[in-house]
Short mmCIF file of N, CA and C and ligand atoms in Angstrom, two decimals:
data_model
loop_
_atom_site.label_atom_id
_atom_site.label_comp_id
_atom_site.label_asym_id
_atom_site.label_seq_id
_atom_site.Cartn_x
_atom_site.Cartn_y
_atom_site.Cartn_z
N MET C 1 -10.72 -3.31 -21.68
CA MET C 1 -11.66 -3.60 -20.54
C MET C 1 -11.01 -3.57 -19.19
N GLU C 2 -11.57 -2.94 -18.27
CA GLU C 2 -11.04 -2.86 -16.86
C GLU C 2 -11.08 -4.21 -16.28
N PRO C 3 -10.03 -4.59 -15.48
CA PRO C 3 -10.18 -5.88 -14.80
C PRO C 3 -11.28 -5.79 -13.74
N SER C 4 -11.98 -6.87 -13.50
CA SER C 4 -13.08 -7.00 -12.55
C SER C 4 -12.47 -6.87 -11.08
N LYS C 5 -13.30 -6.26 -10.11
CA LYS C 5 -12.77 -6.16 -8.82
C LYS C 5 -13.41 -7.17 -7.81
N VAL C 6 -12.57 -7.59 -6.95
CA VAL C 6 -12.97 -8.62 -5.94
C VAL C 6 -12.68 -7.85 -4.59
N LYS C 7 -13.69 -7.89 -3.72
CA LYS C 7 -13.51 -7.10 -2.48
C LYS C 7 -13.52 -7.92 -1.18
N ALA C 8 -12.89 -7.41 -0.15
CA ALA C 8 -12.93 -8.00 1.19
C ALA C 8 -12.81 -6.89 2.22
N GLU C 9 -13.03 -7.33 3.41
CA GLU C 9 -12.91 -6.47 4.52
C GLU C 9 -12.01 -7.12 5.57
N TRP C 10 -11.14 -6.29 6.35
CA TRP C 10 -10.39 -6.85 7.32
C TRP C 10 -10.50 -5.93 8.60
N VAL C 11 -11.09 -6.29 9.67
CA VAL C 11 -11.26 -5.39 10.71
C VAL C 11 -10.06 -5.72 11.85
N ALA C 12 -9.31 -4.74 12.09
CA ALA C 12 -8.18 -4.89 12.97
C ALA C 12 -8.67 -4.20 14.30
N SER C 13 -8.50 -4.88 15.33
CA SER C 13 -8.93 -4.28 16.70
C SER C 13 -7.68 -3.66 17.33
N SER C 14 -6.42 -3.92 16.75
CA SER C 14 -5.21 -3.37 17.36
C SER C 14 -4.10 -3.35 16.19
N LEU C 15 -3.17 -2.67 16.58
CA LEU C 15 -1.90 -2.56 15.60
C LEU C 15 -1.49 -3.94 15.25
N LYS C 16 -1.57 -4.86 16.29
CA LYS C 16 -1.15 -6.22 15.98
C LYS C 16 -1.82 -6.85 14.87
N ASP C 17 -3.16 -6.64 14.79
CA ASP C 17 -4.02 -7.09 13.73
C ASP C 17 -3.59 -6.55 12.37
N THR C 18 -3.30 -5.28 12.40
CA THR C 18 -2.74 -4.52 11.23
C THR C 18 -1.59 -5.24 10.66
N GLU C 19 -0.62 -5.60 11.71
CA GLU C 19 0.63 -6.27 11.35
C GLU C 19 0.40 -7.64 10.76
N ALA C 20 -0.58 -8.34 11.25
CA ALA C 20 -0.99 -9.67 10.80
C ALA C 20 -1.41 -9.55 9.29
N LEU C 21 -2.22 -8.50 8.97
CA LEU C 21 -2.59 -8.39 7.62
C LEU C 21 -1.37 -8.04 6.63
N ALA C 22 -0.46 -7.11 7.12
CA ALA C 22 0.64 -6.87 6.44
C ALA C 22 1.52 -7.95 6.19
N ASP C 23 1.56 -8.88 7.25
CA ASP C 23 2.49 -10.14 7.13
C ASP C 23 1.87 -10.89 6.06
N ARG C 24 0.59 -11.16 5.94
CA ARG C 24 0.00 -12.07 4.96
C ARG C 24 0.28 -11.58 3.65
N LEU C 25 0.00 -10.23 3.41
CA LEU C 25 0.19 -9.56 2.11
C LEU C 25 1.74 -9.65 1.65
N ALA C 26 2.60 -9.45 2.68
CA ALA C 26 3.98 -9.53 2.37
C ALA C 26 4.35 -10.95 1.81
N GLY C 27 3.67 -11.90 2.39
CA GLY C 27 3.97 -13.32 1.92
C GLY C 27 3.57 -13.61 0.56
N LEU C 28 2.57 -12.77 0.04
CA LEU C 28 2.05 -13.01 -1.31
C LEU C 28 2.78 -12.01 -2.32
N ALA C 29 3.37 -10.95 -1.88
CA ALA C 29 3.99 -10.05 -2.83
C ALA C 29 5.15 -10.60 -3.50
N GLY C 30 5.40 -9.93 -4.75
CA GLY C 30 6.49 -10.26 -5.53
C GLY C 30 6.85 -9.13 -6.44
N PRO C 31 7.87 -9.28 -7.34
CA PRO C 31 8.17 -8.14 -8.21
C PRO C 31 6.95 -7.61 -8.93
N GLY C 32 6.76 -6.21 -8.92
CA GLY C 32 5.72 -5.69 -9.60
C GLY C 32 4.37 -5.68 -8.80
N THR C 33 4.38 -6.09 -7.50
CA THR C 33 3.21 -5.91 -6.75
C THR C 33 2.99 -4.41 -6.36
N VAL C 34 1.78 -4.00 -6.50
CA VAL C 34 1.47 -2.52 -6.14
C VAL C 34 0.31 -2.58 -5.21
N ILE C 35 0.53 -1.99 -4.01
CA ILE C 35 -0.56 -1.81 -2.93
C ILE C 35 -0.83 -0.33 -2.89
N ALA C 36 -2.06 0.01 -3.20
CA ALA C 36 -2.56 1.46 -3.20
C ALA C 36 -3.25 1.73 -1.95
N LEU C 37 -2.66 2.62 -1.05
CA LEU C 37 -3.26 2.90 0.30
C LEU C 37 -4.01 4.16 0.37
N ASP C 38 -5.18 4.21 0.86
CA ASP C 38 -5.82 5.49 1.17
C ASP C 38 -6.52 5.34 2.61
N GLY C 39 -7.00 6.55 2.98
CA GLY C 39 -7.44 6.63 4.37
C GLY C 39 -7.15 8.05 4.98
N ASP C 40 -7.83 8.51 5.80
CA ASP C 40 -7.67 9.77 6.51
C ASP C 40 -6.20 9.87 7.09
N LEU C 41 -5.80 11.10 7.52
CA LEU C 41 -4.70 11.38 8.17
C LEU C 41 -4.71 10.51 9.41
N GLY C 42 -3.65 9.86 9.70
CA GLY C 42 -3.39 9.03 10.93
C GLY C 42 -4.29 7.76 10.76
N ALA C 43 -4.76 7.41 9.77
CA ALA C 43 -5.58 6.12 9.62
C ALA C 43 -4.63 4.98 10.00
N GLY C 44 -3.39 4.96 9.48
CA GLY C 44 -2.44 3.91 9.68
C GLY C 44 -1.78 3.37 8.44
N LYS C 45 -1.68 4.30 7.39
CA LYS C 45 -1.02 3.90 6.08
C LYS C 45 0.47 3.60 6.31
N THR C 46 1.03 4.64 7.08
CA THR C 46 2.50 4.39 7.25
C THR C 46 2.69 3.22 8.28
N ALA C 47 1.89 3.03 9.26
CA ALA C 47 2.04 1.90 10.13
C ALA C 47 1.95 0.59 9.40
N PHE C 48 0.91 0.68 8.54
CA PHE C 48 0.79 -0.70 7.73
C PHE C 48 2.09 -0.86 6.86
N SER C 49 2.52 0.17 6.22
CA SER C 49 3.71 0.12 5.44
C SER C 49 4.92 -0.45 6.15
N GLN C 50 5.11 0.16 7.39
CA GLN C 50 6.21 -0.27 8.27
C GLN C 50 6.11 -1.69 8.62
N ALA C 51 5.03 -2.19 8.88
CA ALA C 51 4.79 -3.62 9.27
C ALA C 51 5.09 -4.49 8.02
N PHE C 52 4.66 -3.95 6.81
CA PHE C 52 4.85 -4.67 5.61
C PHE C 52 6.37 -4.76 5.31
N ALA C 53 7.04 -3.62 5.40
CA ALA C 53 8.48 -3.55 5.26
C ALA C 53 9.26 -4.51 6.10
N ALA C 54 8.84 -4.62 7.49
CA ALA C 54 9.45 -5.61 8.28
C ALA C 54 9.27 -7.00 7.92
N ALA C 55 8.01 -7.13 7.50
CA ALA C 55 7.72 -8.64 7.14
C ALA C 55 8.45 -9.12 5.79
N ILE C 56 8.82 -8.18 4.94
CA ILE C 56 9.59 -8.60 3.79
C ILE C 56 11.08 -8.53 4.10
N GLY C 57 11.45 -8.22 5.31
CA GLY C 57 12.85 -8.22 5.73
C GLY C 57 13.67 -6.93 5.59
N VAL C 58 13.04 -5.85 5.48
CA VAL C 58 13.70 -4.44 5.44
C VAL C 58 14.31 -4.33 6.88
N ARG C 59 15.59 -4.07 6.90
CA ARG C 59 16.09 -3.74 8.19
C ARG C 59 16.17 -2.25 8.35
N GLY C 60 16.15 -1.89 9.69
CA GLY C 60 16.21 -0.37 9.95
C GLY C 60 15.04 0.25 9.97
N VAL C 61 15.04 1.61 10.00
CA VAL C 61 13.88 2.41 10.12
C VAL C 61 13.22 2.79 8.76
N VAL C 62 11.85 2.59 8.82
CA VAL C 62 11.03 2.96 7.60
C VAL C 62 10.36 4.24 8.04
N ASN C 63 10.71 5.35 7.51
CA ASN C 63 9.97 6.64 7.95
C ASN C 63 8.78 6.93 6.96
N SER C 64 8.03 7.75 7.44
CA SER C 64 6.86 8.44 6.50
C SER C 64 7.55 9.09 5.37
N PRO C 65 7.24 8.77 4.15
CA PRO C 65 7.88 9.41 2.93
C PRO C 65 7.05 10.68 2.51
N THR C 66 6.37 11.24 3.42
CA THR C 66 5.67 12.40 3.12
C THR C 66 6.50 13.60 2.38
N PHE C 67 7.77 13.72 2.99
CA PHE C 67 8.56 14.87 2.37
C PHE C 67 9.47 14.34 1.34
N THR C 68 9.84 13.04 1.31
CA THR C 68 10.68 12.56 0.38
C THR C 68 10.07 12.05 -0.81
N ILE C 69 8.81 11.79 -0.72
CA ILE C 69 7.95 11.30 -1.84
C ILE C 69 8.17 9.79 -2.14
N ILE C 70 9.39 9.40 -2.46
CA ILE C 70 9.63 8.11 -2.63
C ILE C 70 10.98 7.67 -1.90
N LYS C 71 10.84 6.50 -1.23
CA LYS C 71 12.10 5.94 -0.59
C LYS C 71 12.16 4.48 -0.98
N GLU C 72 13.41 4.09 -1.27
CA GLU C 72 13.73 2.77 -1.73
C GLU C 72 14.43 2.00 -0.62
N TYR C 73 14.07 0.73 -0.24
CA TYR C 73 14.66 -0.09 0.70
C TYR C 73 14.94 -1.46 0.02
N GLU C 74 15.91 -2.16 0.66
CA GLU C 74 16.22 -3.62 0.21
C GLU C 74 15.53 -4.50 1.30
N GLY C 75 14.59 -5.33 0.67
CA GLY C 75 14.10 -6.39 1.50
C GLY C 75 15.05 -7.65 1.43
N GLU C 76 14.58 -8.72 2.04
CA GLU C 76 15.46 -9.92 1.95
C GLU C 76 15.44 -10.37 0.53
N ALA C 77 14.22 -10.60 -0.06
CA ALA C 77 14.10 -11.13 -1.39
C ALA C 77 13.81 -10.05 -2.47
N LEU C 78 13.37 -8.84 -2.13
CA LEU C 78 13.10 -7.96 -3.15
C LEU C 78 13.00 -6.55 -2.61
N PRO C 79 13.30 -5.54 -3.49
CA PRO C 79 13.34 -4.19 -3.07
C PRO C 79 11.86 -3.69 -2.67
N PHE C 80 11.86 -2.66 -1.78
CA PHE C 80 10.63 -2.17 -1.39
C PHE C 80 10.61 -0.71 -1.78
N TYR C 81 9.62 -0.20 -2.50
CA TYR C 81 9.46 1.26 -2.82
C TYR C 81 8.24 1.71 -2.09
N HIS C 82 8.59 2.78 -1.21
CA HIS C 82 7.60 3.39 -0.38
C HIS C 82 7.36 4.80 -0.80
N MET C 83 6.04 5.09 -1.31
CA MET C 83 5.77 6.43 -1.77
C MET C 83 4.57 7.01 -0.87
N ASP C 84 4.72 8.37 -0.76
CA ASP C 84 3.57 9.20 -0.27
C ASP C 84 3.42 10.40 -1.20
N VAL C 85 2.18 10.33 -2.01
CA VAL C 85 1.96 11.28 -3.03
C VAL C 85 1.04 12.42 -2.67
N TYR C 86 0.99 12.59 -1.25
CA TYR C 86 0.07 13.65 -0.78
C TYR C 86 0.28 14.96 -1.18
N ARG C 87 1.55 15.29 -1.30
CA ARG C 87 2.02 16.72 -1.69
C ARG C 87 2.23 16.85 -3.14
N LEU C 88 2.03 15.84 -3.99
CA LEU C 88 2.26 15.98 -5.44
C LEU C 88 1.06 16.30 -6.17
N SER C 89 1.28 17.15 -7.24
CA SER C 89 0.20 17.35 -8.10
C SER C 89 0.25 16.24 -9.25
N MET C 90 -0.76 16.00 -9.98
CA MET C 90 -0.85 14.95 -10.98
C MET C 90 0.39 15.27 -11.96
N GLU C 91 0.64 16.48 -12.42
CA GLU C 91 1.73 16.72 -13.30
C GLU C 91 3.11 16.33 -12.64
N GLU C 92 3.24 16.69 -11.45
CA GLU C 92 4.45 16.33 -10.73
C GLU C 92 4.75 14.83 -10.76
N ALA C 93 3.59 14.21 -10.40
CA ALA C 93 3.60 12.72 -10.21
C ALA C 93 3.98 12.15 -11.53
N ASP C 94 3.27 12.63 -12.55
CA ASP C 94 3.56 12.10 -13.99
C ASP C 94 4.99 12.26 -14.40
N GLU C 95 5.68 13.29 -14.03
CA GLU C 95 7.03 13.66 -14.40
C GLU C 95 8.02 12.70 -13.68
N LEU C 96 7.58 12.09 -12.53
CA LEU C 96 8.48 11.24 -11.66
C LEU C 96 8.69 9.94 -12.37
N GLY C 97 7.90 9.49 -13.43
CA GLY C 97 8.07 8.25 -13.98
C GLY C 97 7.90 7.09 -13.07
N LEU C 98 6.72 7.15 -12.44
CA LEU C 98 6.44 6.06 -11.36
C LEU C 98 6.50 4.69 -11.92
N ASP C 99 6.11 4.48 -13.24
CA ASP C 99 6.09 3.10 -13.92
C ASP C 99 7.35 2.32 -13.67
N GLU C 100 8.53 3.11 -13.59
CA GLU C 100 9.71 2.42 -13.32
C GLU C 100 9.72 1.58 -12.02
N TYR C 101 8.92 2.20 -11.00
CA TYR C 101 8.79 1.45 -9.79
C TYR C 101 7.73 0.41 -9.85
N PHE C 102 6.67 0.90 -10.32
CA PHE C 102 5.41 -0.07 -10.40
C PHE C 102 5.80 -1.36 -11.20
N TYR C 103 6.57 -1.25 -12.34
CA TYR C 103 6.76 -2.38 -13.06
C TYR C 103 8.25 -2.77 -12.87
N GLY C 104 8.83 -2.44 -11.86
CA GLY C 104 10.16 -2.80 -11.51
C GLY C 104 10.30 -4.09 -10.86
N SER C 105 11.43 -4.31 -10.16
CA SER C 105 11.77 -5.67 -9.60
C SER C 105 11.36 -5.73 -8.09
N GLY C 106 10.74 -4.68 -7.67
CA GLY C 106 10.29 -4.71 -6.15
C GLY C 106 8.84 -4.56 -6.11
N VAL C 107 8.46 -4.40 -4.67
CA VAL C 107 7.03 -4.20 -4.37
C VAL C 107 6.83 -2.77 -4.03
N THR C 108 5.72 -2.15 -4.52
CA THR C 108 5.42 -0.68 -4.23
C THR C 108 4.22 -0.50 -3.29
N ILE C 109 4.35 0.27 -2.30
CA ILE C 109 3.21 0.76 -1.52
C ILE C 109 3.08 2.33 -1.72
N VAL C 110 1.98 2.75 -2.14
CA VAL C 110 1.63 4.16 -2.29
C VAL C 110 0.68 4.64 -1.32
N GLU C 111 1.11 5.64 -0.45
CA GLU C 111 0.10 6.25 0.36
C GLU C 111 -0.61 7.41 -0.35
N TRP C 112 -1.84 7.62 -0.06
CA TRP C 112 -2.69 8.61 -0.75
C TRP C 112 -2.79 8.31 -2.26
N ALA C 113 -2.86 6.97 -2.67
CA ALA C 113 -2.73 6.56 -3.99
C ALA C 113 -3.95 7.06 -4.81
N SER C 114 -5.08 7.32 -4.26
CA SER C 114 -6.25 7.71 -5.06
C SER C 114 -6.06 9.07 -5.76
N LEU C 115 -5.06 9.87 -5.14
CA LEU C 115 -4.65 11.15 -5.73
C LEU C 115 -3.98 11.01 -7.04
N ILE C 116 -3.41 9.79 -7.32
CA ILE C 116 -2.73 9.66 -8.67
C ILE C 116 -3.39 8.36 -9.38
N GLU C 117 -4.68 8.25 -9.05
CA GLU C 117 -5.37 6.99 -9.54
C GLU C 117 -5.01 6.66 -11.07
N GLU C 118 -5.07 7.83 -11.87
CA GLU C 118 -4.74 7.48 -13.38
C GLU C 118 -3.42 7.06 -13.69
N LEU C 119 -2.46 7.31 -12.70
CA LEU C 119 -1.10 6.84 -12.98
C LEU C 119 -0.90 5.47 -12.48
N LEU C 120 -1.74 4.79 -11.69
CA LEU C 120 -1.54 3.51 -11.21
C LEU C 120 -1.62 2.44 -12.28
N PRO C 121 -0.97 1.37 -12.06
CA PRO C 121 -1.15 0.25 -13.12
C PRO C 121 -2.61 -0.19 -12.82
N PRO C 122 -3.21 -0.65 -14.07
CA PRO C 122 -4.66 -1.08 -13.94
C PRO C 122 -4.79 -2.25 -12.92
N LYS C 123 -3.73 -3.09 -12.72
CA LYS C 123 -3.72 -4.08 -11.77
C LYS C 123 -3.07 -3.70 -10.52
N HIS C 124 -3.77 -3.63 -9.44
CA HIS C 124 -3.15 -3.30 -8.12
C HIS C 124 -4.21 -3.74 -7.03
N LEU C 125 -3.62 -3.69 -5.74
CA LEU C 125 -4.54 -3.99 -4.64
C LEU C 125 -4.83 -2.70 -4.03
N ALA C 126 -6.14 -2.26 -4.02
CA ALA C 126 -6.47 -1.08 -3.37
C ALA C 126 -6.87 -1.34 -1.97
N VAL C 127 -6.29 -0.52 -0.98
CA VAL C 127 -6.61 -0.76 0.41
C VAL C 127 -6.99 0.57 1.07
N PHE C 128 -8.24 0.62 1.52
CA PHE C 128 -8.81 1.87 2.11
C PHE C 128 -8.90 1.60 3.72
N ILE C 129 -8.20 2.45 4.49
CA ILE C 129 -8.15 2.18 5.91
C ILE C 129 -9.00 3.24 6.68
N GLU C 130 -9.93 2.68 7.47
CA GLU C 130 -10.91 3.61 8.17
C GLU C 130 -10.69 3.51 9.64
N HIS C 131 -10.55 4.66 10.26
CA HIS C 131 -10.33 4.76 11.72
C HIS C 131 -11.78 4.37 12.36
N LEU C 132 -11.76 3.49 13.38
CA LEU C 132 -12.98 3.07 14.08
C LEU C 132 -12.89 3.57 15.47
N GLY C 133 -11.90 4.18 15.95
CA GLY C 133 -11.72 4.63 17.29
C GLY C 133 -10.71 3.74 18.09
N GLY C 134 -9.86 4.43 18.91
CA GLY C 134 -8.82 3.69 19.61
C GLY C 134 -7.95 3.01 18.54
N GLU C 135 -7.57 1.76 18.70
CA GLU C 135 -6.65 1.10 17.85
C GLU C 135 -7.37 0.42 16.76
N ALA C 136 -8.65 0.49 16.74
CA ALA C 136 -9.49 -0.33 15.76
C ALA C 136 -9.47 0.46 14.37
N ARG C 137 -9.28 -0.43 13.38
CA ARG C 137 -9.38 0.02 12.00
C ARG C 137 -10.10 -0.93 11.08
N ARG C 138 -10.82 -0.40 10.00
CA ARG C 138 -11.44 -1.25 9.04
C ARG C 138 -10.59 -1.20 7.72
N PHE C 139 -10.20 -2.24 7.28
CA PHE C 139 -9.55 -2.17 5.94
C PHE C 139 -10.53 -2.71 4.91
N ARG C 140 -10.69 -1.91 3.85
CA ARG C 140 -11.49 -2.43 2.82
C ARG C 140 -10.47 -2.68 1.59
N LEU C 141 -10.46 -3.88 1.18
CA LEU C 141 -9.53 -4.20 0.11
C LEU C 141 -10.21 -4.56 -1.13
N SER C 142 -9.60 -4.23 -2.33
CA SER C 142 -10.29 -4.35 -3.46
C SER C 142 -9.18 -4.72 -4.50
N GLY C 143 -9.20 -5.99 -5.09
CA GLY C 143 -8.21 -6.49 -5.91
C GLY C 143 -8.67 -6.32 -7.36
N SER C 144 -7.95 -5.50 -8.19
CA SER C 144 -8.22 -5.32 -9.63
C SER C 144 -7.24 -6.25 -10.45
N GLY C 145 -7.86 -7.26 -11.12
CA GLY C 145 -6.90 -8.16 -11.90
C GLY C 145 -6.26 -9.17 -10.97
N GLU C 146 -5.54 -9.98 -11.74
CA GLU C 146 -4.71 -11.03 -11.06
C GLU C 146 -3.30 -10.55 -10.83
N PRO C 147 -2.63 -11.00 -9.72
CA PRO C 147 -3.08 -12.16 -8.83
C PRO C 147 -3.99 -11.52 -7.63
N TYR C 148 -4.32 -10.17 -7.69
CA TYR C 148 -4.92 -9.62 -6.49
C TYR C 148 -6.28 -10.15 -6.25
N ALA C 149 -7.08 -10.40 -7.32
CA ALA C 149 -8.34 -10.90 -7.03
C ALA C 149 -8.26 -12.32 -6.34
N ALA C 150 -7.40 -13.15 -6.71
CA ALA C 150 -7.08 -14.48 -6.16
C ALA C 150 -6.61 -14.33 -4.71
N TRP C 151 -5.91 -13.30 -4.47
CA TRP C 151 -5.37 -13.17 -3.09
C TRP C 151 -6.65 -13.04 -2.17
N ILE C 152 -7.59 -12.18 -2.70
CA ILE C 152 -8.71 -11.96 -1.82
C ILE C 152 -9.58 -13.14 -1.70
N GLU C 153 -9.81 -13.77 -2.91
CA GLU C 153 -10.72 -15.01 -2.97
C GLU C 153 -10.10 -16.10 -2.01
N ASN C 154 -8.85 -16.14 -1.83
CA ASN C 154 -8.18 -17.12 -0.94
C ASN C 154 -7.88 -16.66 0.48
N GLY C 155 -8.52 -15.52 0.79
CA GLY C 155 -8.32 -14.97 2.24
C GLY C 155 -6.94 -14.70 2.46
N PHE C 156 -6.11 -14.09 1.50
CA PHE C 156 -4.80 -13.72 1.68
C PHE C 156 -3.83 -14.78 2.30
N ARG C 157 -4.15 -15.99 1.86
CA ARG C 157 -3.38 -17.16 2.34
C ARG C 157 -2.58 -17.70 1.08
N1 ATP M 1 -4.73 -0.98 14.34
C1 ATP M 1 -3.90 -0.04 13.88
N2 ATP M 1 -3.38 0.03 12.60
C2 ATP M 1 -2.51 1.02 12.26
N3 ATP M 1 -2.14 2.00 13.03
C3 ATP M 1 -2.56 2.02 14.35
C4 ATP M 1 -3.48 1.03 14.79
N4 ATP M 1 -3.63 1.23 16.09
C5 ATP M 1 -2.99 2.34 16.44
N5 ATP M 1 -2.31 2.88 15.34
C6 ATP M 1 -1.50 4.01 15.43
O1 ATP M 1 -2.10 5.07 14.57
C7 ATP M 1 -1.02 5.87 13.99
C8 ATP M 1 -1.28 5.87 12.53
O2 ATP M 1 -0.39 6.79 11.99
P1 ATP M 1 0.17 6.70 10.54
O3 ATP M 1 1.25 7.71 10.35
O4 ATP M 1 0.49 5.26 10.23
O5 ATP M 1 -1.07 7.15 9.71
P2 ATP M 1 -1.08 7.57 8.11
O6 ATP M 1 -2.39 6.99 7.47
O7 ATP M 1 0.16 7.22 7.48
O8 ATP M 1 -1.32 9.14 8.19
P3 ATP M 1 -0.73 10.30 7.18
O9 ATP M 1 -1.85 10.50 6.22
O10 ATP M 1 -0.32 11.39 7.99
O11 ATP M 1 0.41 9.74 6.38
C9 ATP M 1 0.22 5.28 14.37
O12 ATP M 1 0.75 5.98 15.59
C10 ATP M 1 -0.07 3.80 14.78
O13 ATP M 1 0.79 3.24 15.76
MG1 MG M 2 1.63 8.19 6.35
#
């Protein structure tokens, strides 16, 4: 049976608000956390990932992994795996053995995650980012299974 989904919305009026959401999620993340990001080109998937990386204590520059597909970083307490699967076919993604990351000792953020939906762990936090004009963005968050459903129920606190 699929885990039931719990949903929430977060409206950011500026990049600062996006960083505040990333901060909260970073405070909740642990080994095996998977955050599945989607949203149009330029919605803010990489900006969110960069804010998240900073919040878990990754030092230095976090670039968009569009061309590298997967980048690994060391956070203060746990590794950070940053993926962008935009350029991958399902077959290629399947061959990469992504489970090693998803079920590893770090936290994973996947940009364009819906393209590899079938390869994602059944439990993950899905985040859809929508451009509202200017710096405004709407985040639609959906938690499948625990602890993600509880994160949403508790307002990411
Ligand atoms: N509230 C906001 N949240 C996120 N990004 C914002 C916000 N306001 C402005 N921006 C800017 O919007 C741009 C978002 O670009 P970003 O590369 O993060 O998008 P993306 O979703 O990763 O695109 P791609 O699909 O090309 O990977 C950045 O320049 C960022 O600074
Ligand atoms: Mg990006």
